[in-house]
């Protein structure tokens, strides 16, 4: 079955009793036991909830993993993954990284003795050089945020395997519709479901999918013990979002490509970062390991002094954090998503005060181009 069909059909047929097409929201904290020593399969909603279960099963199936887990946010999902490790363990992590992942590693988990090195994972030589005796995992974001650098997932995972490391991929920008890290050799895939999976800028959530039963047991233990679960209402919203993921991603991508081509020709624009442009260094690799390039692009303007004017003049595109929703959003990574990353590391990665990041929405591409055009006049 094609992924388009699977997406649309999530949750259908689960509720046999009523035949509900839309998976019901089981807003119940606890479940009655039929008799002593018996269970309906649900006892208490931190441990398991029917609406969450359908979402988790659907995500496991979409990503080709053994089990899925829904969390209260993308950061809760990443936190749960980091709890797999112990004091003294070390991780090799992509340097051009979501700021919140850097923050939780450096300001929370470092206090508990977990260490990380940040390298350009699109260069696997650098990854190998960063591996230490206590390294336990390779954490990849691809494409990276905000510079859309592409890491070879299958070569990265093979390298990790050689050193007995887990490979973890933050697949938020691509979604299983465009890229399936577990099939490329990764062990764990993580999403901020707040972004494309939900897709409507109306919920905060996170998803983890693991490849094998052993990891599934460990993740379930952490999810149930620490309790950072996604509530049934938000699970339902996410199930609804998933149904249109395919059509949304197609349109996000089509719009992004059009805008990237237009920006490239604009006299005020210095550089466009979009993996769907043939001159992008990750273009070929992206074609090989993914079914597309997604809807995120970044660009630099020649003069940083222009940024404020552009942001204030935009009418359709909102100046707001986040990404992956139907509405187009623009961010200024230096003061927003990447504010917690030290300047020296930011600049090394190329996140300068001239850089803007665009989450291309589902509006008509012509209108978005018109909006950018008047803002950049
Ligand atoms: C937003 C985001 C996160 C964090 O997710 P939240 O849902 O905001 O907690 C993690 N990784 C990436 C790539 C993101 O874009």
CSV table of C-alpha atoms and ligand atoms in Angstrom, one decimal:
chain,number,residue,atom,x,y,z
A,1,UNK,CA,0.0,0.0,0.0
A,2,UNK,CA,1.3,3.5,-0.9
A,3,UNK,CA,2.1,5.9,2.0
A,4,UNK,CA,-0.6,8.3,0.7
A,5,UNK,CA,-3.3,5.7,1.3
A,6,UNK,CA,-1.9,4.7,4.7
A,7,UNK,CA,-1.9,8.3,5.8
A,8,UNK,CA,-5.5,9.0,4.8
A,9,UNK,CA,-6.6,5.7,6.5
A,10,UNK,CA,-5.0,6.3,9.9
A,11,UNK,CA,-7.4,5.3,12.7
A,12,UNK,CA,-10.1,4.0,10.3
A,13,UNK,CA,-11.6,0.7,11.5
A,14,UNK,CA,-10.1,0.8,15.0
A,15,UNK,CA,-13.4,1.4,16.8
A,16,UNK,CA,-15.3,-1.7,15.8
A,17,UNK,CA,-18.0,-1.2,18.2
A,18,UNK,CA,-19.4,1.9,16.6
A,19,UNK,CA,-17.6,1.9,13.3
A,20,UNK,CA,-16.5,5.5,13.8
A,21,UNK,CA,-14.4,6.7,10.8
A,22,UNK,CA,-12.7,9.3,12.9
A,23,UNK,CA,-10.9,7.7,15.9
A,24,UNK,CA,-12.7,8.9,19.0
A,25,UNK,CA,-11.0,10.9,21.7
A,26,UNK,CA,-10.9,8.7,24.8
A,27,UNK,CA,-10.8,11.4,27.4
A,28,UNK,CA,-10.5,9.0,30.3
A,29,UNK,CA,-7.7,8.9,32.9
A,30,UNK,CA,-8.5,5.4,34.0
A,31,UNK,CA,-10.3,2.2,32.8
A,32,UNK,CA,-12.4,-0.2,34.6
A,33,UNK,CA,-11.1,-3.7,35.1
A,34,UNK,CA,-13.5,-6.5,33.9
A,35,UNK,CA,-12.5,-8.7,36.9
A,36,UNK,CA,-9.6,-9.4,39.2
A,37,UNK,CA,-6.5,-10.0,37.2
A,38,UNK,CA,-8.1,-8.8,34.0
A,39,UNK,CA,-7.6,-5.7,31.8
A,40,UNK,CA,-9.2,-4.4,28.6
A,41,UNK,CA,-5.7,-3.6,27.5
A,42,UNK,CA,-6.0,-0.2,29.1
A,43,UNK,CA,-5.6,0.6,32.8
A,44,UNK,CA,-4.4,4.1,33.2
A,45,UNK,CA,-3.8,6.8,30.5
A,46,UNK,CA,-0.2,7.6,31.4
A,47,UNK,CA,0.6,3.9,30.6
A,48,UNK,CA,-1.8,3.6,27.6
A,49,UNK,CA,-4.7,5.4,26.1
A,50,UNK,CA,-6.7,4.2,23.0
A,51,UNK,CA,-6.4,7.5,21.1
A,52,UNK,CA,-2.7,7.7,21.8
A,53,UNK,CA,-2.3,4.0,20.9
A,54,UNK,CA,-3.8,4.5,17.4
A,55,UNK,CA,-1.5,7.5,16.8
A,56,UNK,CA,1.6,5.6,18.1
A,57,UNK,CA,0.8,2.5,16.1
A,58,UNK,CA,0.2,4.6,13.0
A,59,UNK,CA,3.5,6.3,13.3
A,60,UNK,CA,5.3,3.0,13.9
A,61,UNK,CA,3.8,1.7,10.7
A,62,UNK,CA,4.5,4.9,8.7
A,63,UNK,CA,8.1,4.9,9.7
A,64,UNK,CA,8.6,1.1,9.4
A,65,UNK,CA,9.5,0.8,13.1
A,66,UNK,CA,8.6,-1.7,15.8
A,67,UNK,CA,6.9,0.8,18.1
A,68,UNK,CA,5.9,4.5,18.3
A,69,UNK,CA,5.6,6.8,21.3
A,70,UNK,CA,3.7,10.1,21.5
A,71,UNK,CA,5.1,12.9,23.8
A,72,UNK,CA,3.9,16.2,25.0
A,73,UNK,CA,6.3,18.1,22.7
A,74,UNK,CA,9.3,17.5,20.4
A,75,UNK,CA,11.6,18.4,23.3
A,76,UNK,CA,9.8,15.9,25.6
A,77,UNK,CA,10.5,13.3,22.9
A,78,UNK,CA,14.1,14.2,22.6
A,79,UNK,CA,14.4,14.3,26.4
A,80,UNK,CA,13.0,10.8,26.6
A,81,UNK,CA,15.6,9.6,24.0
A,82,UNK,CA,18.4,11.2,26.0
A,83,UNK,CA,17.2,9.4,29.1
A,84,UNK,CA,18.4,6.2,27.4
A,85,UNK,CA,22.0,7.3,28.3
A,86,UNK,CA,23.9,7.4,31.5
A,87,UNK,CA,26.4,9.7,33.2
A,88,UNK,CA,29.7,9.7,31.4
A,89,UNK,CA,28.2,8.8,28.0
A,90,UNK,CA,29.0,10.9,25.0
A,91,UNK,CA,27.1,11.7,21.9
A,92,UNK,CA,28.2,13.1,18.5
A,93,UNK,CA,25.6,15.6,17.3
A,94,UNK,CA,25.0,17.7,14.2
A,95,UNK,CA,26.3,21.2,14.8
A,96,UNK,CA,23.7,23.1,12.7
A,97,UNK,CA,21.0,22.0,15.1
A,98,UNK,CA,17.6,22.9,16.5
A,99,UNK,CA,18.5,25.3,19.3
A,100,UNK,CA,16.3,23.6,21.9
A,101,UNK,CA,18.2,20.3,21.4
A,102,UNK,CA,21.4,22.1,22.0
A,103,UNK,CA,20.0,23.8,25.1
A,104,UNK,CA,18.6,20.6,26.7
A,105,UNK,CA,21.9,18.8,26.1
A,106,UNK,CA,24.1,21.6,27.4
A,107,UNK,CA,22.0,23.1,30.2
A,108,UNK,CA,20.1,20.0,31.4
A,109,UNK,CA,21.8,16.7,30.5
A,110,UNK,CA,25.3,18.0,31.0
A,111,UNK,CA,24.5,18.5,34.7
A,112,UNK,CA,23.7,14.8,34.7
A,113,UNK,CA,27.0,13.9,33.1
A,114,UNK,CA,25.9,13.4,29.5
A,115,UNK,CA,28.4,15.0,27.1
A,116,UNK,CA,28.1,15.9,23.4
A,117,UNK,CA,30.4,17.1,20.6
A,118,UNK,CA,29.0,19.1,17.8
A,119,UNK,CA,30.3,18.5,14.3
A,120,UNK,CA,29.2,19.0,10.7
A,121,UNK,CA,27.6,15.5,10.2
A,122,UNK,CA,27.4,16.1,6.5
A,123,UNK,CA,31.1,15.3,6.6
A,124,UNK,CA,31.4,11.8,8.0
A,125,UNK,CA,35.2,12.1,8.4
A,126,UNK,CA,34.5,14.7,11.1
A,127,UNK,CA,31.9,12.4,12.7
A,128,UNK,CA,34.4,9.6,12.9
A,129,UNK,CA,37.1,11.9,14.4
A,130,UNK,CA,34.6,13.0,17.1
A,131,UNK,CA,33.9,9.5,18.3
A,132,UNK,CA,35.4,8.8,21.7
A,133,UNK,CA,35.7,5.8,23.9
A,134,UNK,CA,32.4,6.6,25.7
A,135,UNK,CA,30.5,7.6,22.7
A,136,UNK,CA,27.1,5.9,22.6
A,137,UNK,CA,25.1,7.6,19.8
A,138,UNK,CA,25.2,9.7,16.7
A,139,UNK,CA,22.4,12.3,16.7
A,140,UNK,CA,21.7,13.6,13.2
A,141,UNK,CA,19.4,16.4,12.0
A,142,UNK,CA,18.9,16.2,8.2
A,143,UNK,CA,18.2,18.6,6.6
A,144,UNK,CA,19.7,20.8,9.3
A,145,UNK,CA,18.0,23.8,10.8
A,146,UNK,CA,18.3,26.4,9.4
A,147,UNK,CA,20.9,25.8,6.7
A,148,UNK,CA,19.4,22.7,5.2
A,149,UNK,CA,22.6,20.7,5.1
A,150,UNK,CA,22.2,17.1,4.2
A,151,UNK,CA,23.8,14.2,6.0
A,152,UNK,CA,24.0,10.8,4.4
A,153,UNK,CA,21.8,8.7,6.8
A,154,UNK,CA,22.8,5.3,5.6
A,155,UNK,CA,26.5,5.9,5.5
A,156,UNK,CA,26.2,7.7,8.9
A,157,UNK,CA,24.3,4.7,10.3
A,158,UNK,CA,26.9,2.2,9.0
A,159,UNK,CA,29.7,4.2,10.6
A,160,UNK,CA,27.8,4.3,13.8
A,161,UNK,CA,27.2,0.6,13.7
A,162,UNK,CA,31.0,0.0,13.3
A,163,UNK,CA,31.5,1.7,16.6
A,164,UNK,CA,28.5,0.2,18.3
A,165,UNK,CA,26.6,3.5,18.5
A,166,UNK,CA,22.9,4.1,18.1
A,167,UNK,CA,21.9,6.3,15.2
A,168,UNK,CA,19.1,8.9,16.1
A,169,UNK,CA,17.6,11.0,13.4
A,170,UNK,CA,15.5,14.2,13.9
A,171,UNK,CA,13.2,13.8,10.9
A,172,UNK,CA,11.0,16.8,11.7
A,173,UNK,CA,11.7,18.7,8.4
A,174,UNK,CA,11.0,15.7,6.1
A,175,UNK,CA,8.4,13.5,7.8
A,176,UNK,CA,8.0,9.8,6.9
A,177,UNK,CA,6.2,10.9,3.7
A,178,UNK,CA,9.6,12.1,2.3
A,179,UNK,CA,12.2,10.3,4.3
A,180,UNK,CA,12.4,7.1,6.3
A,181,UNK,CA,15.5,7.0,8.5
A,182,UNK,CA,14.8,3.6,10.0
A,183,UNK,CA,14.8,2.0,6.5
A,184,UNK,CA,18.1,3.7,5.9
A,185,UNK,CA,19.7,2.1,8.9
A,186,UNK,CA,18.9,4.4,11.8
A,187,UNK,CA,17.7,3.0,15.2
A,188,UNK,CA,15.5,5.9,16.4
A,189,UNK,CA,13.6,8.6,14.6
A,190,UNK,CA,12.2,11.6,16.4
A,191,UNK,CA,9.8,14.4,15.4
A,192,UNK,CA,8.5,17.6,16.6
A,193,UNK,CA,4.9,16.7,15.7
A,194,UNK,CA,4.1,20.4,16.3
A,195,UNK,CA,5.5,21.0,12.8
A,196,UNK,CA,4.5,19.1,9.6
A,197,UNK,CA,2.9,16.0,11.2
A,198,UNK,CA,0.3,18.2,13.0
A,199,UNK,CA,0.6,20.7,10.2
A,200,UNK,CA,-1.9,23.4,11.3
A,201,UNK,CA,0.0,25.4,14.0
A,202,UNK,CA,-2.5,24.3,16.5
A,203,UNK,CA,-0.8,21.7,18.7
A,204,UNK,CA,2.5,21.0,20.4
A,205,UNK,CA,3.6,17.3,20.3
A,206,UNK,CA,6.5,14.9,19.7
A,207,UNK,CA,6.9,11.4,18.3
A,208,UNK,CA,9.6,8.8,18.7
A,209,UNK,CA,9.7,5.6,16.6
A,210,UNK,CA,12.2,2.9,17.3
A,211,UNK,CA,13.5,0.1,15.1
A,212,UNK,CA,13.5,-2.9,17.4
A,213,UNK,CA,11.8,-4.5,20.4
A,214,UNK,CA,14.7,-3.9,22.8
A,215,UNK,CA,14.6,-0.2,22.2
A,216,UNK,CA,10.8,-0.2,22.3
A,217,UNK,CA,10.9,-1.7,25.8
A,218,UNK,CA,13.4,0.9,27.0
A,219,UNK,CA,11.4,3.8,25.5
A,220,UNK,CA,8.1,2.5,26.9
A,221,UNK,CA,9.7,2.3,30.4
A,222,UNK,CA,10.9,5.9,30.1
A,223,UNK,CA,7.6,7.2,28.7
A,224,UNK,CA,5.6,5.5,31.4
A,225,UNK,CA,8.0,6.2,34.3
A,226,UNK,CA,8.6,9.9,33.4
A,227,UNK,CA,5.1,10.5,32.1
A,228,UNK,CA,5.7,13.2,29.4
A,229,UNK,CA,2.8,11.8,27.3
A,230,UNK,CA,0.6,13.5,24.7
A,231,UNK,CA,-3.0,14.0,25.9
A,232,UNK,CA,-5.9,12.4,24.0
A,233,UNK,CA,-7.2,15.6,22.4
A,234,UNK,CA,-3.8,16.4,20.9
A,235,UNK,CA,-3.4,12.8,19.8
A,236,UNK,CA,-6.6,13.2,17.9
A,237,UNK,CA,-5.6,16.5,16.3
A,238,UNK,CA,-2.4,14.8,15.2
A,239,UNK,CA,-4.2,11.9,13.7
A,240,UNK,CA,-6.3,14.4,11.8
A,241,UNK,CA,-3.2,16.2,10.6
A,242,UNK,CA,-1.6,13.0,9.4
A,243,UNK,CA,-4.5,12.3,7.0
A,244,UNK,CA,-3.5,15.2,4.8
A,245,UNK,CA,0.3,15.0,5.3
A,246,UNK,CA,0.9,13.7,1.8
A,247,UNK,CA,-1.0,16.4,-0.1
A,248,UNK,CA,0.3,19.1,2.2
A,249,UNK,CA,4.0,18.0,1.8
A,250,UNK,CA,3.5,18.0,-2.0
A,251,UNK,CA,2.2,21.5,-2.0
A,252,UNK,CA,4.7,22.8,0.6
A,253,UNK,CA,7.5,21.5,-1.6
A,254,UNK,CA,6.1,22.8,-4.9
A,255,UNK,CA,5.7,26.3,-3.4
A,256,UNK,CA,9.2,26.2,-1.8
A,257,UNK,CA,10.8,25.3,-5.0
A,258,UNK,CA,9.1,28.2,-6.8
A,259,UNK,CA,10.0,30.7,-4.1
A,260,UNK,CA,13.6,29.4,-4.0
A,261,UNK,CA,14.0,29.9,-7.7
A,262,UNK,CA,12.5,33.4,-7.5
A,263,UNK,CA,14.7,34.4,-4.5
A,264,UNK,CA,17.8,33.2,-6.3
A,265,UNK,CA,17.3,35.9,-8.9
A,266,UNK,CA,16.5,38.7,-6.5
A,267,UNK,CA,19.1,41.5,-6.5
A,268,UNK,CA,19.0,41.9,-2.7
A,269,UNK,CA,19.5,38.2,-2.0
A,270,UNK,CA,23.0,36.9,-1.4
A,271,UNK,CA,22.4,33.2,-1.2
A,272,UNK,CA,19.5,30.7,-1.1
A,273,UNK,CA,19.7,27.5,0.9
A,274,UNK,CA,17.2,24.9,-0.5
A,275,UNK,CA,18.1,21.3,-1.2
A,276,UNK,CA,15.8,21.2,-4.2
A,277,UNK,CA,18.1,23.6,-6.1
A,278,UNK,CA,20.6,21.6,-8.2
A,279,UNK,CA,23.5,23.8,-7.0
A,280,UNK,CA,22.8,22.9,-3.4
A,281,UNK,CA,25.6,20.6,-2.2
A,282,UNK,CA,23.2,18.1,-0.8
A,283,UNK,CA,20.9,18.0,-3.9
A,284,UNK,CA,22.0,14.6,-5.3
A,285,UNK,CA,22.2,12.9,-1.8
A,286,UNK,CA,18.7,14.2,-1.0
A,287,UNK,CA,17.4,12.7,-4.3
A,288,UNK,CA,18.9,9.4,-3.2
A,289,UNK,CA,17.8,9.1,0.4
A,290,UNK,CA,14.5,11.0,0.3
A,291,UNK,CA,11.4,11.4,-1.9
A,292,UNK,CA,11.8,15.2,-1.9
A,293,UNK,CA,13.2,18.3,-0.4
A,294,UNK,CA,10.5,19.5,1.9
A,295,UNK,CA,9.1,23.0,2.4
A,296,UNK,CA,11.8,24.8,4.4
A,297,UNK,CA,14.3,27.2,2.9
A,298,UNK,CA,16.7,29.8,4.2
A,299,UNK,CA,18.3,32.8,2.5
A,300,UNK,CA,20.7,35.6,3.2
A,301,UNK,CA,20.2,39.2,2.3
A,302,UNK,CA,23.3,41.2,1.2
A,303,UNK,CA,22.7,43.8,3.8
A,304,UNK,CA,21.7,42.8,7.4
A,305,UNK,CA,20.3,46.3,7.8
A,306,UNK,CA,17.4,45.3,5.5
A,307,UNK,CA,16.1,42.5,7.8
A,308,UNK,CA,14.1,44.6,10.1
A,309,UNK,CA,12.3,46.4,7.2
A,310,UNK,CA,11.5,43.1,5.4
A,311,UNK,CA,10.1,41.5,8.6
A,312,UNK,CA,7.9,44.5,9.3
A,313,UNK,CA,6.6,44.9,5.8
A,314,UNK,CA,5.5,41.3,5.2
A,315,UNK,CA,1.7,41.0,5.1
A,316,UNK,CA,0.8,37.4,4.4
A,317,UNK,CA,3.9,35.7,5.7
A,318,UNK,CA,3.9,36.0,9.5
A,319,UNK,CA,7.0,36.8,11.5
A,320,UNK,CA,6.7,33.9,14.0
A,321,UNK,CA,8.7,31.0,15.4
A,322,UNK,CA,7.9,27.4,14.3
A,323,UNK,CA,7.4,25.8,10.9
A,324,UNK,CA,5.5,23.2,9.0
A,325,UNK,CA,2.0,24.5,9.2
A,326,UNK,CA,-0.4,25.5,6.5
A,327,UNK,CA,0.4,29.2,7.1
A,328,UNK,CA,3.7,30.6,5.9
A,329,UNK,CA,6.1,31.8,8.6
A,330,UNK,CA,9.4,33.6,8.6
A,331,UNK,CA,11.9,33.5,11.4
A,332,UNK,CA,15.2,35.3,12.1
A,333,UNK,CA,17.2,32.4,13.6
A,334,UNK,CA,19.9,34.7,15.2
A,335,UNK,CA,17.4,36.2,17.7
A,336,UNK,CA,14.8,33.4,17.8
A,337,UNK,CA,15.4,29.6,17.3
A,338,UNK,CA,19.2,29.9,17.7
A,339,UNK,CA,19.5,32.5,20.4
A,340,UNK,CA,20.7,29.9,22.9
A,341,UNK,CA,23.6,28.7,20.7
A,342,UNK,CA,26.9,30.4,21.4
A,343,UNK,CA,27.8,33.1,18.8
A,344,UNK,CA,31.1,31.4,17.8
A,345,UNK,CA,29.3,28.1,17.1
A,346,UNK,CA,26.5,29.8,15.3
A,347,UNK,CA,28.8,31.7,13.0
A,348,UNK,CA,30.9,28.7,12.3
A,349,UNK,CA,27.7,26.9,11.2
A,350,UNK,CA,26.8,30.0,9.0
A,351,UNK,CA,23.9,31.3,11.0
A,352,UNK,CA,24.6,35.1,10.6
A,353,UNK,CA,22.5,38.2,11.1
A,354,UNK,CA,21.8,38.2,7.4
A,355,UNK,CA,19.9,34.9,7.5
A,356,UNK,CA,16.2,34.5,7.3
A,357,UNK,CA,14.3,31.2,7.4
A,358,UNK,CA,11.1,30.6,5.6
A,359,UNK,CA,8.5,27.9,6.3
A,360,UNK,CA,6.7,27.9,3.1
A,361,UNK,CA,2.9,27.4,3.6
A,362,UNK,CA,0.1,26.3,1.4
A,363,UNK,CA,-1.0,29.7,0.1
A,364,UNK,CA,-0.7,30.4,-3.6
A,365,UNK,CA,3.0,30.7,-4.5
A,366,UNK,CA,2.3,33.8,-6.5
A,367,UNK,CA,0.8,35.6,-3.5
A,368,UNK,CA,3.8,34.6,-1.4
A,369,UNK,CA,6.2,35.8,-4.0
A,370,UNK,CA,4.3,39.1,-4.3
A,371,UNK,CA,4.4,39.5,-0.5
A,372,UNK,CA,8.2,38.9,-0.4
A,373,UNK,CA,8.6,41.2,-3.4
A,374,UNK,CA,6.9,44.2,-1.9
A,375,UNK,CA,8.7,43.6,1.5
A,376,UNK,CA,12.0,43.6,-0.2
A,377,UNK,CA,11.5,46.6,-2.5
B,1,LIG,C1,10.6,22.4,16.8
B,1,LIG,C2,11.7,21.4,16.7
B,1,LIG,C3,12.0,20.6,17.8
B,1,LIG,C4,11.3,20.8,19.2
B,1,LIG,O1,10.0,20.5,19.1
B,1,LIG,P1,8.8,21.1,20.1
B,1,LIG,O2,7.6,20.5,19.6
B,1,LIG,O3,8.9,22.6,19.8
B,1,LIG,O4,9.2,20.8,21.5
B,1,LIG,C5,13.0,19.7,17.6
B,1,LIG,N1,13.6,19.5,16.5
B,1,LIG,C6,13.3,20.3,15.4
B,1,LIG,C7,14.1,20.1,14.1
B,1,LIG,C8,12.3,21.3,15.5
B,1,LIG,O5,12.1,22.0,14.4
